[in-house]
Structure formats: structure tokens, C-alpha cells
């Protein structure tokens, strides 16, 4: 059944693939008597409770990892700011003209780190919290949202927070798929 | 008893259900056994997070069985108590028993 495959993929986001398969198998077996609404309700309740279990049981570890990733993000921002300063100076000296920061080249220059840094942070979260990527991403997203409320330091709306978090999730998904592929290769 | 080995009430229920079921303890049978013995219908989320937690604590072990057609070809994950889990449940039940000593509860008798 296609819907059951989708259910398995949803659950595999929050637990290991073999656990997701056995849990979906249990729910499938019970759905024969309880019906499909119960199956989906059980699936979503399980998917919702598993990430928070990790956060509740290892709050220091998960929060520490989120702080580490935030520090890495700030470090990368500072590095990019330094590189931008050097690039500005270099271009200004070489051309002898005032800079046009609205030009396509500079727009790409500013956009690339905004896209690459969250992806890298997501990948880093996946590397450091194998099998628990989603809880780590959730805590990181909460931390970044709080950080962005700080007027002097946070993102002041130039790059939507939601898009940044989606990119972190994409990076984590990429890191997770690479890890699972490596595990499969080792098993073969 | 060290705090690391303390068991919650639902953890004890799950461990005892696994103990009762022996070699046939997997998600569906554990939920059914809890329902039969306690009248509770455990939510899947609560059951699977508890099983995960007990495994993380090293109190139970799990192994994958063979895939079956009524489960869409998915394998059952069988759970079993290990020595540490058995010791934990014995300690928890002894604690309850000590607390109950001298108490007069209607319709409760200890063998």
C-alpha cells in the first residue's frame, strides 16, 4: 500500500529506518481491526513524541549541540563579513570606482553564504546527533529564533528565519541520507 | 536504589508485560497484554517512546523477526528483558511491597 510507504518515510524522519518499518508494521497489523484513521493518528502521535523524548532525556546534550551550531553560524557570519570587507577593499582599489553592491555579482556574493551556512549547520547537526537529527534541528530552530529576536545580533528580516530553518532541515536530511548510505554500503 | 535505575510507573507496566509475553513480546502483543491486565489502552506514541527509552537504558534488548504479509512485509521487533532489566523491575516491585507493608488496602493481597 502506497500510503503505508509514505507513513514509513514520515516515521523514518524521527527514528532509524528499521524501527520505523517495525512500528509501521505494528500499526498496520492493528489497523486491520481499528481502521485507517487510528493508523494515521497512531503514526502522527508516535512521530510527534519521539523527537521530544530525546530532548526531554538529554536536554544538556541537545541544547549544547544547538549552542555549538549557533556559535559556528556566528563564526561563519564573522568570517564572511571579514572576507566581504577584504573583497570590497580589493575591488575598490583595483577598479578605482565606487562599489555597486546592487550588481548581480555582489548579490550572488551575499546570497551564497546565506544559503550555504544553514545547509552546513544542518549537516553538522546530522553528523553530531546521528539518528536524532530532528530533535537537534528543533532545538536549534528554537535557539536561532530566540537569537534573532536580539536586535543588534539577530537576523533583522533580510533573510527569512523560516527559510533558514528549512535549509538547516535540508542540510540535516542530506547528512542523514549520506550516513544511511554509508551504513548500507558497510552492511553489503 | 540509584536514580539512574529508577523506573516510572508505565515503564514498570511495559517491563512486566514483556516479562509475561516471553518470546512473543512485540509492539502489538505488548499493547494487548497491557490492555488485558490493566484495562489501559496505551497510546502508540507512549508505548514506542517507552520501549526506546528502556532500550537506551539497557534494560531490554530487541531483535528483528521475519517479515509477515499481514504487516505489509515488515518485520516484527521482538523485545526481551535482560538481567539488568529484571533486576530493575525486581527492585521496583520490592520498593512497592515495602511501601504496602502495614497498609490495609481493600481487595489487594500479596502472595
PDB file of C-alpha atoms in Angstrom:
ATOM      1  CA  UNK A   1       0.000   0.000   0.000  1.00  0.00           C
ATOM      2  CA  UNK A   2       1.377   3.351  -1.068  1.00  0.00           C
ATOM      3  CA  UNK A   3       0.062   5.234   1.986  1.00  0.00           C
ATOM      4  CA  UNK A   4       1.864   2.829   4.313  1.00  0.00           C
ATOM      5  CA  UNK A   5       5.120   3.509   2.467  1.00  0.00           C
ATOM      6  CA  UNK A   6       4.528   7.226   2.987  1.00  0.00           C
ATOM      7  CA  UNK A   7       3.853   6.564   6.680  1.00  0.00           C
ATOM      8  CA  UNK A   8       7.122   4.654   6.935  1.00  0.00           C
ATOM      9  CA  UNK A   9       9.022   7.525   5.326  1.00  0.00           C
ATOM     10  CA  UNK A  10       7.431  10.013   7.744  1.00  0.00           C
ATOM     11  CA  UNK A  11       8.405   7.917  10.749  1.00  0.00           C
ATOM     12  CA  UNK A  12      11.908   7.346   9.364  1.00  0.00           C
ATOM     13  CA  UNK A  13      12.456  11.093   9.785  1.00  0.00           C
ATOM     14  CA  UNK A  14      12.400  10.704  13.560  1.00  0.00           C
ATOM     15  CA  UNK A  15      13.825   7.241  14.115  1.00  0.00           C
ATOM     16  CA  UNK A  16      16.010   4.651  12.425  1.00  0.00           C
ATOM     17  CA  UNK A  17      14.640   3.039   9.225  1.00  0.00           C
ATOM     18  CA  UNK A  18      14.339  -0.446  10.756  1.00  0.00           C
ATOM     19  CA  UNK A  19      12.478   0.900  13.789  1.00  0.00           C
ATOM     20  CA  UNK A  20      10.219   2.911  11.512  1.00  0.00           C
ATOM     21  CA  UNK A  21       9.464  -0.237   9.483  1.00  0.00           C
ATOM     22  CA  UNK A  22       8.660  -2.371  12.541  1.00  0.00           C
ATOM     23  CA  UNK A  23       6.499   0.378  14.100  1.00  0.00           C
ATOM     24  CA  UNK A  24       4.564   0.873  10.860  1.00  0.00           C
ATOM     25  CA  UNK A  25       4.221  -2.926  10.681  1.00  0.00           C
ATOM     26  CA  UNK A  26       2.688  -2.940  14.184  1.00  0.00           C
ATOM     27  CA  UNK A  27       0.315  -0.116  13.270  1.00  0.00           C
ATOM     28  CA  UNK A  28      -0.626  -1.897  10.009  1.00  0.00           C
ATOM     29  CA  UNK A  29      -1.375  -5.102  11.922  1.00  0.00           C
ATOM     30  CA  UNK A  30      -3.594  -3.221  14.400  1.00  0.00           C
ATOM     31  CA  UNK A  31      -5.275  -1.126  11.710  1.00  0.00           C
ATOM     32  CA  UNK A  32      -6.953  -4.313  10.392  1.00  0.00           C
ATOM     33  CA  UNK A  33      -9.262  -4.134  13.432  1.00  0.00           C
ATOM     34  CA  UNK A  34      -9.041  -0.450  14.366  1.00  0.00           C
ATOM     35  CA  UNK A  35      -9.177   1.174  10.931  1.00  0.00           C
ATOM     36  CA  UNK A  36      -7.016   3.596   8.976  1.00  0.00           C
ATOM     37  CA  UNK A  37      -7.929   6.759  10.951  1.00  0.00           C
ATOM     38  CA  UNK A  38      -6.463   5.053  14.021  1.00  0.00           C
ATOM     39  CA  UNK A  39      -3.387   4.067  11.973  1.00  0.00           C
ATOM     40  CA  UNK A  40      -2.669   7.684  10.956  1.00  0.00           C
ATOM     41  CA  UNK A  41      -3.486   9.052  14.379  1.00  0.00           C
ATOM     42  CA  UNK A  42      -1.106   6.500  15.953  1.00  0.00           C
ATOM     43  CA  UNK A  43       1.561   7.286  13.396  1.00  0.00           C
ATOM     44  CA  UNK A  44       1.458  11.042  13.955  1.00  0.00           C
ATOM     45  CA  UNK A  45       1.325  10.689  17.727  1.00  0.00           C
ATOM     46  CA  UNK A  46       4.367   8.397  17.594  1.00  0.00           C
ATOM     47  CA  UNK A  47       6.196  10.721  15.186  1.00  0.00           C
ATOM     48  CA  UNK A  48       5.440  13.701  17.429  1.00  0.00           C
ATOM     49  CA  UNK A  49       6.507  12.053  20.674  1.00  0.00           C
ATOM     50  CA  UNK A  50       9.823  10.500  19.568  1.00  0.00           C
ATOM     51  CA  UNK A  51      11.783  13.753  18.935  1.00  0.00           C
ATOM     52  CA  UNK A  52      10.660  15.316  22.214  1.00  0.00           C
ATOM     53  CA  UNK A  53      11.709  12.210  24.121  1.00  0.00           C
ATOM     54  CA  UNK A  54      15.297  12.860  23.029  1.00  0.00           C
ATOM     55  CA  UNK A  55      15.084  16.497  24.026  1.00  0.00           C
ATOM     56  CA  UNK A  56      13.496  15.671  27.392  1.00  0.00           C
ATOM     57  CA  UNK A  57      16.007  12.945  28.219  1.00  0.00           C
ATOM     58  CA  UNK A  58      19.172  14.643  27.004  1.00  0.00           C
ATOM     59  CA  UNK A  59      18.395  18.363  27.361  1.00  0.00           C
ATOM     60  CA  UNK A  60      22.003  19.320  28.122  1.00  0.00           C
ATOM     61  CA  UNK A  61      23.432  17.385  25.168  1.00  0.00           C
ATOM     62  CA  UNK A  62      20.860  18.592  22.637  1.00  0.00           C
ATOM     63  CA  UNK A  63      20.958  22.202  23.866  1.00  0.00           C
ATOM     64  CA  UNK A  64      24.765  22.120  23.964  1.00  0.00           C
ATOM     65  CA  UNK A  65      24.841  20.942  20.368  1.00  0.00           C
ATOM     66  CA  UNK A  66      22.391  23.687  19.351  1.00  0.00           C
ATOM     67  CA  UNK A  67      24.584  26.313  21.065  1.00  0.00           C
ATOM     68  CA  UNK A  68      27.673  24.903  19.345  1.00  0.00           C
ATOM     69  CA  UNK A  69      25.958  25.162  15.961  1.00  0.00           C
ATOM     70  CA  UNK A  70      24.805  28.704  16.738  1.00  0.00           C
ATOM     71  CA  UNK A  71      28.409  29.604  17.629  1.00  0.00           C
ATOM     72  CA  UNK A  72      29.624  28.037  14.366  1.00  0.00           C
ATOM     73  CA  UNK A  73      26.964  30.030  12.488  1.00  0.00           C
ATOM     74  CA  UNK A  74      28.081  33.275  14.141  1.00  0.00           C
ATOM     75  CA  UNK A  75      31.712  32.377  13.400  1.00  0.00           C
ATOM     76  CA  UNK A  76      30.895  31.786   9.740  1.00  0.00           C
ATOM     77  CA  UNK A  77      28.997  35.119   9.616  1.00  0.00           C
ATOM     78  CA  UNK A  78      32.037  36.917  11.040  1.00  0.00           C
ATOM     79  CA  UNK A  79      34.371  35.165   8.605  1.00  0.00           C
ATOM     80  CA  UNK A  80      32.105  36.144   5.730  1.00  0.00           C
ATOM     81  CA  UNK A  81      31.983  39.749   6.986  1.00  0.00           C
ATOM     82  CA  UNK A  82      35.812  39.858   7.050  1.00  0.00           C
ATOM     83  CA  UNK A  83      36.030  38.335   3.568  1.00  0.00           C
ATOM     84  CA  UNK A  84      33.442  40.856   2.321  1.00  0.00           C
ATOM     85  CA  UNK A  85      35.476  43.718   3.778  1.00  0.00           C
ATOM     86  CA  UNK A  86      38.627  42.454   2.082  1.00  0.00           C
ATOM     87  CA  UNK A  87      36.756  41.925  -1.198  1.00  0.00           C
ATOM     88  CA  UNK A  88      35.244  45.433  -1.034  1.00  0.00           C
ATOM     89  CA  UNK A  89      38.637  46.933  -0.422  1.00  0.00           C
ATOM     90  CA  UNK A  90      40.284  44.851  -3.156  1.00  0.00           C
ATOM     91  CA  UNK A  91      37.648  45.679  -5.774  1.00  0.00           C
ATOM     92  CA  UNK A  92      37.605  49.351  -4.835  1.00  0.00           C
ATOM     93  CA  UNK A  93      41.402  49.588  -5.046  1.00  0.00           C
ATOM     94  CA  UNK A  94      41.604  47.639  -8.308  1.00  0.00           C
ATOM     95  CA  UNK A  95      38.837  49.494 -10.127  1.00  0.00           C
ATOM     96  CA  UNK A  96      39.234  52.905  -8.572  1.00  0.00           C
ATOM     97  CA  UNK A  97      35.429  53.346  -8.738  1.00  0.00           C
ATOM     98  CA  UNK A  98      32.755  53.324  -6.045  1.00  0.00           C
ATOM     99  CA  UNK A  99      31.238  49.886  -5.453  1.00  0.00           C
ATOM    100  CA  UNK A 100      27.818  48.911  -6.855  1.00  0.00           C
ATOM    101  CA  UNK A 101      26.590  46.494  -4.194  1.00  0.00           C
ATOM    102  CA  UNK A 102      23.308  46.163  -6.097  1.00  0.00           C
ATOM    103  CA  UNK A 103      25.089  44.475  -9.003  1.00  0.00           C
ATOM    104  CA  UNK A 104      24.445  40.790  -9.759  1.00  0.00           C
ATOM    105  CA  UNK A 105      27.937  39.724  -8.695  1.00  0.00           C
ATOM    106  CA  UNK A 106      27.591  41.229  -5.235  1.00  0.00           C
ATOM    107  CA  UNK A 107      24.051  39.876  -4.887  1.00  0.00           C
ATOM    108  CA  UNK A 108      25.410  36.368  -5.539  1.00  0.00           C
ATOM    109  CA  UNK A 109      28.278  37.061  -3.133  1.00  0.00           C
ATOM    110  CA  UNK A 110      25.797  37.897  -0.349  1.00  0.00           C
ATOM    111  CA  UNK A 111      23.322  35.125  -1.183  1.00  0.00           C
ATOM    112  CA  UNK A 112      25.736  32.186  -1.308  1.00  0.00           C
ATOM    113  CA  UNK A 113      26.724  32.144   2.394  1.00  0.00           C
ATOM    114  CA  UNK A 114      23.114  32.701   3.438  1.00  0.00           C
ATOM    115  CA  UNK A 115      22.233  29.510   1.597  1.00  0.00           C
ATOM    116  CA  UNK A 116      25.368  27.509   2.309  1.00  0.00           C
ATOM    117  CA  UNK A 117      25.764  28.241   6.068  1.00  0.00           C
ATOM    118  CA  UNK A 118      22.358  26.826   7.153  1.00  0.00           C
ATOM    119  CA  UNK A 119      22.923  23.764   4.942  1.00  0.00           C
ATOM    120  CA  UNK A 120      26.334  23.249   6.555  1.00  0.00           C
ATOM    121  CA  UNK A 121      24.857  23.663  10.052  1.00  0.00           C
ATOM    122  CA  UNK A 122      22.126  21.122   9.266  1.00  0.00           C
ATOM    123  CA  UNK A 123      24.759  18.698   8.005  1.00  0.00           C
ATOM    124  CA  UNK A 124      26.802  19.310  11.173  1.00  0.00           C
ATOM    125  CA  UNK A 125      23.750  18.624  13.371  1.00  0.00           C
ATOM    126  CA  UNK A 126      23.167  15.358  11.497  1.00  0.00           C
ATOM    127  CA  UNK A 127      26.808  14.352  11.941  1.00  0.00           C
ATOM    128  CA  UNK A 128      26.824  15.095  15.666  1.00  0.00           C
ATOM    129  CA  UNK A 129      23.406  13.672  16.501  1.00  0.00           C
ATOM    130  CA  UNK A 130      23.108  10.557  14.321  1.00  0.00           C
ATOM    131  CA  UNK A 131      19.600   9.099  14.455  1.00  0.00           C
ATOM    132  CA  UNK A 132      18.399  12.150  16.396  1.00  0.00           C
ATOM    133  CA  UNK A 133      18.615  14.785  13.686  1.00  0.00           C
ATOM    134  CA  UNK A 134      15.105  16.160  14.057  1.00  0.00           C
ATOM    135  CA  UNK A 135      15.229  16.887  17.816  1.00  0.00           C
ATOM    136  CA  UNK A 136      18.599  18.606  17.331  1.00  0.00           C
ATOM    137  CA  UNK A 137      17.159  20.681  14.453  1.00  0.00           C
ATOM    138  CA  UNK A 138      14.074  21.583  16.514  1.00  0.00           C
ATOM    139  CA  UNK A 139      16.159  22.834  19.443  1.00  0.00           C
ATOM    140  CA  UNK A 140      18.495  24.694  17.070  1.00  0.00           C
ATOM    141  CA  UNK A 141      15.476  26.313  15.356  1.00  0.00           C
ATOM    142  CA  UNK A 142      14.122  27.481  18.735  1.00  0.00           C
ATOM    143  CA  UNK A 143      17.542  28.828  19.740  1.00  0.00           C
ATOM    144  CA  UNK A 144      18.029  30.667  16.432  1.00  0.00           C
ATOM    145  CA  UNK A 145      14.534  32.139  16.669  1.00  0.00           C
ATOM    146  CA  UNK A 146      15.346  33.496  20.135  1.00  0.00           C
ATOM    147  CA  UNK A 147      18.738  34.770  18.923  1.00  0.00           C
ATOM    148  CA  UNK A 148      17.076  36.543  16.012  1.00  0.00           C
ATOM    149  CA  UNK A 149      14.944  38.497  18.460  1.00  0.00           C
ATOM    150  CA  UNK A 150      18.093  40.262  19.693  1.00  0.00           C
ATOM    151  CA  UNK A 151      18.044  43.493  17.631  1.00  0.00           C
ATOM    152  CA  UNK A 152      21.826  44.006  17.472  1.00  0.00           C
ATOM    153  CA  UNK A 153      22.850  40.461  16.630  1.00  0.00           C
ATOM    154  CA  UNK A 154      19.909  38.644  15.140  1.00  0.00           C
ATOM    155  CA  UNK A 155      18.677  38.396  11.608  1.00  0.00           C
ATOM    156  CA  UNK A 156      16.650  41.548  11.092  1.00  0.00           C
ATOM    157  CA  UNK A 157      14.433  40.233   8.375  1.00  0.00           C
ATOM    158  CA  UNK A 158      16.900  40.367   5.486  1.00  0.00           C
ATOM    159  CA  UNK A 159      16.763  36.585   5.233  1.00  0.00           C
ATOM    160  CA  UNK A 160      13.572  34.925   6.421  1.00  0.00           C
ATOM    161  CA  UNK A 161      14.060  32.803   9.523  1.00  0.00           C
ATOM    162  CA  UNK A 162      11.697  30.138   8.175  1.00  0.00           C
ATOM    163  CA  UNK A 163      13.769  29.712   5.013  1.00  0.00           C
ATOM    164  CA  UNK A 164      16.930  29.473   7.116  1.00  0.00           C
ATOM    165  CA  UNK A 165      15.359  26.716   9.246  1.00  0.00           C
ATOM    166  CA  UNK A 166      14.159  24.876   6.140  1.00  0.00           C
ATOM    167  CA  UNK A 167      17.717  24.965   4.811  1.00  0.00           C
ATOM    168  CA  UNK A 168      19.000  23.611   8.148  1.00  0.00           C
ATOM    169  CA  UNK A 169      16.489  20.763   7.864  1.00  0.00           C
ATOM    170  CA  UNK A 170      17.583  20.144   4.261  1.00  0.00           C
ATOM    171  CA  UNK A 171      21.215  20.020   5.396  1.00  0.00           C
ATOM    172  CA  UNK A 172      20.304  17.590   8.180  1.00  0.00           C
ATOM    173  CA  UNK A 173      18.356  15.414   5.729  1.00  0.00           C
ATOM    174  CA  UNK A 174      21.376  15.410   3.413  1.00  0.00           C
ATOM    175  CA  UNK A 175      23.718  14.452   6.281  1.00  0.00           C
ATOM    176  CA  UNK A 176      21.336  11.720   7.389  1.00  0.00           C
ATOM    177  CA  UNK A 177      20.956  10.236   3.905  1.00  0.00           C
ATOM    178  CA  UNK A 178      24.753  10.181   3.489  1.00  0.00           C
ATOM    179  CA  UNK A 179      25.140   8.410   6.848  1.00  0.00           C
ATOM    180  CA  UNK A 180      22.452   5.846   5.985  1.00  0.00           C
ATOM    181  CA  UNK A 181      24.005   5.247   2.561  1.00  0.00           C
ATOM    182  CA  UNK A 182      27.406   4.666   4.217  1.00  0.00           C
ATOM    183  CA  UNK A 183      25.782   2.243   6.694  1.00  0.00           C
ATOM    184  CA  UNK A 184      24.144   0.326   3.828  1.00  0.00           C
ATOM    185  CA  UNK A 185      27.461   0.140   1.973  1.00  0.00           C
ATOM    186  CA  UNK A 186      29.166  -1.234   5.096  1.00  0.00           C
ATOM    187  CA  UNK A 187      26.378  -3.805   5.540  1.00  0.00           C
ATOM    188  CA  UNK A 188      26.955  -5.040   1.977  1.00  0.00           C
TER     189      UNK A 188
ATOM    190  CA  UNK B   1      18.495   2.314  44.525  1.00  0.00           C
ATOM    191  CA  UNK B   2      20.463   4.650  42.261  1.00  0.00           C
ATOM    192  CA  UNK B   3      18.411   7.311  40.473  1.00  0.00           C
ATOM    193  CA  UNK B   4      19.710   6.074  37.102  1.00  0.00           C
ATOM    194  CA  UNK B   5      17.836   2.800  37.614  1.00  0.00           C
ATOM    195  CA  UNK B   6      14.589   4.257  38.870  1.00  0.00           C
ATOM    196  CA  UNK B   7      11.589   3.204  36.815  1.00  0.00           C
ATOM    197  CA  UNK B   8       8.457   5.162  36.058  1.00  0.00           C
ATOM    198  CA  UNK B   9       5.078   3.547  36.542  1.00  0.00           C
ATOM    199  CA  UNK B  10       4.448   2.996  32.821  1.00  0.00           C
ATOM    200  CA  UNK B  11       7.988   1.661  32.377  1.00  0.00           C
ATOM    201  CA  UNK B  12       7.232  -0.969  35.010  1.00  0.00           C
ATOM    202  CA  UNK B  13       3.969  -1.861  33.261  1.00  0.00           C
ATOM    203  CA  UNK B  14       5.807  -2.305  29.946  1.00  0.00           C
ATOM    204  CA  UNK B  15       8.615  -4.352  31.522  1.00  0.00           C
ATOM    205  CA  UNK B  16       6.122  -6.645  33.243  1.00  0.00           C
ATOM    206  CA  UNK B  17       4.155  -7.070  30.005  1.00  0.00           C
ATOM    207  CA  UNK B  18       7.377  -8.052  28.185  1.00  0.00           C
ATOM    208  CA  UNK B  19       8.198 -10.460  31.001  1.00  0.00           C
ATOM    209  CA  UNK B  20       4.742 -12.056  30.790  1.00  0.00           C
ATOM    210  CA  UNK B  21       4.882 -12.423  26.999  1.00  0.00           C
ATOM    211  CA  UNK B  22       8.274 -14.130  26.910  1.00  0.00           C
ATOM    212  CA  UNK B  23       9.411 -14.757  23.325  1.00  0.00           C
ATOM    213  CA  UNK B  24       6.329 -13.149  21.757  1.00  0.00           C
ATOM    214  CA  UNK B  25       6.781  -9.587  23.021  1.00  0.00           C
ATOM    215  CA  UNK B  26       6.454  -7.031  20.227  1.00  0.00           C
ATOM    216  CA  UNK B  27       4.524  -3.770  19.937  1.00  0.00           C
ATOM    217  CA  UNK B  28       1.080  -5.239  19.223  1.00  0.00           C
ATOM    218  CA  UNK B  29       1.205  -8.016  21.833  1.00  0.00           C
ATOM    219  CA  UNK B  30       2.690  -5.713  24.476  1.00  0.00           C
ATOM    220  CA  UNK B  31      -0.147  -3.204  23.963  1.00  0.00           C
ATOM    221  CA  UNK B  32      -2.717  -6.043  24.075  1.00  0.00           C
ATOM    222  CA  UNK B  33      -1.194  -7.514  27.240  1.00  0.00           C
ATOM    223  CA  UNK B  34      -1.256  -4.127  28.972  1.00  0.00           C
ATOM    224  CA  UNK B  35      -4.877  -3.712  27.912  1.00  0.00           C
ATOM    225  CA  UNK B  36      -5.830  -7.179  29.181  1.00  0.00           C
ATOM    226  CA  UNK B  37      -4.089  -6.851  32.535  1.00  0.00           C
ATOM    227  CA  UNK B  38      -4.656  -3.178  33.378  1.00  0.00           C
ATOM    228  CA  UNK B  39      -7.605  -2.095  31.224  1.00  0.00           C
ATOM    229  CA  UNK B  40      -5.468   0.675  29.739  1.00  0.00           C
ATOM    230  CA  UNK B  41      -5.190   1.195  26.001  1.00  0.00           C
ATOM    231  CA  UNK B  42      -1.657   2.585  25.678  1.00  0.00           C
ATOM    232  CA  UNK B  43      -1.173   5.261  23.010  1.00  0.00           C
ATOM    233  CA  UNK B  44       1.305   4.099  20.345  1.00  0.00           C
ATOM    234  CA  UNK B  45       3.442   7.189  20.940  1.00  0.00           C
ATOM    235  CA  UNK B  46       3.715   6.448  24.654  1.00  0.00           C
ATOM    236  CA  UNK B  47       4.446   2.767  24.092  1.00  0.00           C
ATOM    237  CA  UNK B  48       7.164   3.191  21.447  1.00  0.00           C
ATOM    238  CA  UNK B  49       8.915   6.033  23.262  1.00  0.00           C
ATOM    239  CA  UNK B  50       8.915   3.936  26.440  1.00  0.00           C
ATOM    240  CA  UNK B  51      10.319   0.920  24.582  1.00  0.00           C
ATOM    241  CA  UNK B  52      13.024   3.145  23.056  1.00  0.00           C
ATOM    242  CA  UNK B  53      13.848   4.618  26.448  1.00  0.00           C
ATOM    243  CA  UNK B  54      14.061   1.206  28.134  1.00  0.00           C
ATOM    244  CA  UNK B  55      16.372   0.006  25.382  1.00  0.00           C
ATOM    245  CA  UNK B  56      18.528   3.127  25.749  1.00  0.00           C
ATOM    246  CA  UNK B  57      18.731   2.463  29.493  1.00  0.00           C
ATOM    247  CA  UNK B  58      19.968  -1.040  28.694  1.00  0.00           C
ATOM    248  CA  UNK B  59      17.034  -2.739  30.441  1.00  0.00           C
ATOM    249  CA  UNK B  60      15.659  -4.536  27.380  1.00  0.00           C
ATOM    250  CA  UNK B  61      17.085  -5.843  24.133  1.00  0.00           C
ATOM    251  CA  UNK B  62      15.399  -6.092  20.763  1.00  0.00           C
ATOM    252  CA  UNK B  63      15.761  -8.247  17.669  1.00  0.00           C
ATOM    253  CA  UNK B  64      14.019  -8.212  14.322  1.00  0.00           C
ATOM    254  CA  UNK B  65      11.831 -11.176  13.391  1.00  0.00           C
ATOM    255  CA  UNK B  66      10.739 -12.342   9.975  1.00  0.00           C
ATOM    256  CA  UNK B  67       8.546 -10.119   7.773  1.00  0.00           C
ATOM    257  CA  UNK B  68       4.884 -11.183   7.629  1.00  0.00           C
ATOM    258  CA  UNK B  69       2.255 -10.437   4.921  1.00  0.00           C
ATOM    259  CA  UNK B  70      -0.383  -9.017   7.333  1.00  0.00           C
ATOM    260  CA  UNK B  71       2.163  -6.384   8.334  1.00  0.00           C
ATOM    261  CA  UNK B  72       2.829  -5.343   4.749  1.00  0.00           C
ATOM    262  CA  UNK B  73       6.043  -7.364   4.674  1.00  0.00           C
ATOM    263  CA  UNK B  74       7.503  -5.546   7.661  1.00  0.00           C
ATOM    264  CA  UNK B  75       9.415  -7.380  10.360  1.00  0.00           C
ATOM    265  CA  UNK B  76       8.307  -7.530  13.983  1.00  0.00           C
ATOM    266  CA  UNK B  77      10.686  -6.090  16.569  1.00  0.00           C
ATOM    267  CA  UNK B  78      10.730  -8.514  19.483  1.00  0.00           C
ATOM    268  CA  UNK B  79      11.721  -7.229  22.916  1.00  0.00           C
ATOM    269  CA  UNK B  80      13.196  -9.175  25.814  1.00  0.00           C
ATOM    270  CA  UNK B  81      14.201  -8.297  29.352  1.00  0.00           C
ATOM    271  CA  UNK B  82      17.878  -8.684  30.125  1.00  0.00           C
ATOM    272  CA  UNK B  83      19.461  -9.265  33.544  1.00  0.00           C
ATOM    273  CA  UNK B  84      19.671  -5.529  34.233  1.00  0.00           C
ATOM    274  CA  UNK B  85      16.010  -5.037  33.341  1.00  0.00           C
ATOM    275  CA  UNK B  86      14.955  -7.957  35.508  1.00  0.00           C
ATOM    276  CA  UNK B  87      16.957  -6.599  38.440  1.00  0.00           C
ATOM    277  CA  UNK B  88      15.394  -3.147  37.949  1.00  0.00           C
ATOM    278  CA  UNK B  89      11.833  -4.472  37.942  1.00  0.00           C
ATOM    279  CA  UNK B  90      12.535  -6.671  40.980  1.00  0.00           C
ATOM    280  CA  UNK B  91      13.914  -3.659  42.884  1.00  0.00           C
ATOM    281  CA  UNK B  92      10.945  -1.503  41.870  1.00  0.00           C
ATOM    282  CA  UNK B  93       8.424  -4.136  42.940  1.00  0.00           C
ATOM    283  CA  UNK B  94      10.256  -4.720  46.241  1.00  0.00           C
ATOM    284  CA  UNK B  95      10.023  -0.983  46.898  1.00  0.00           C
ATOM    285  CA  UNK B  96       6.261  -1.074  46.287  1.00  0.00           C
ATOM    286  CA  UNK B  97       5.968  -4.079  48.528  1.00  0.00           C
ATOM    287  CA  UNK B  98       7.845  -2.377  51.362  1.00  0.00           C
ATOM    288  CA  UNK B  99       5.574   0.650  50.988  1.00  0.00           C
ATOM    289  CA  UNK B 100       2.494  -1.576  51.108  1.00  0.00           C
ATOM    290  CA  UNK B 101       3.596  -3.438  54.237  1.00  0.00           C
ATOM    291  CA  UNK B 102       1.301  -2.457  57.053  1.00  0.00           C
ATOM    292  CA  UNK B 103      -1.169  -0.734  54.732  1.00  0.00           C
ATOM    293  CA  UNK B 104      -4.713  -2.009  54.624  1.00  0.00           C
ATOM    294  CA  UNK B 105      -5.887  -1.767  51.008  1.00  0.00           C
ATOM    295  CA  UNK B 106      -9.222  -3.311  50.107  1.00  0.00           C
ATOM    296  CA  UNK B 107      -9.017  -6.233  47.636  1.00  0.00           C
ATOM    297  CA  UNK B 108      -5.187  -6.129  47.487  1.00  0.00           C
ATOM    298  CA  UNK B 109      -3.332  -9.202  48.652  1.00  0.00           C
ATOM    299  CA  UNK B 110       0.294 -10.131  48.119  1.00  0.00           C
ATOM    300  CA  UNK B 111       1.207 -13.775  47.701  1.00  0.00           C
TER     301      UNK B 111
END
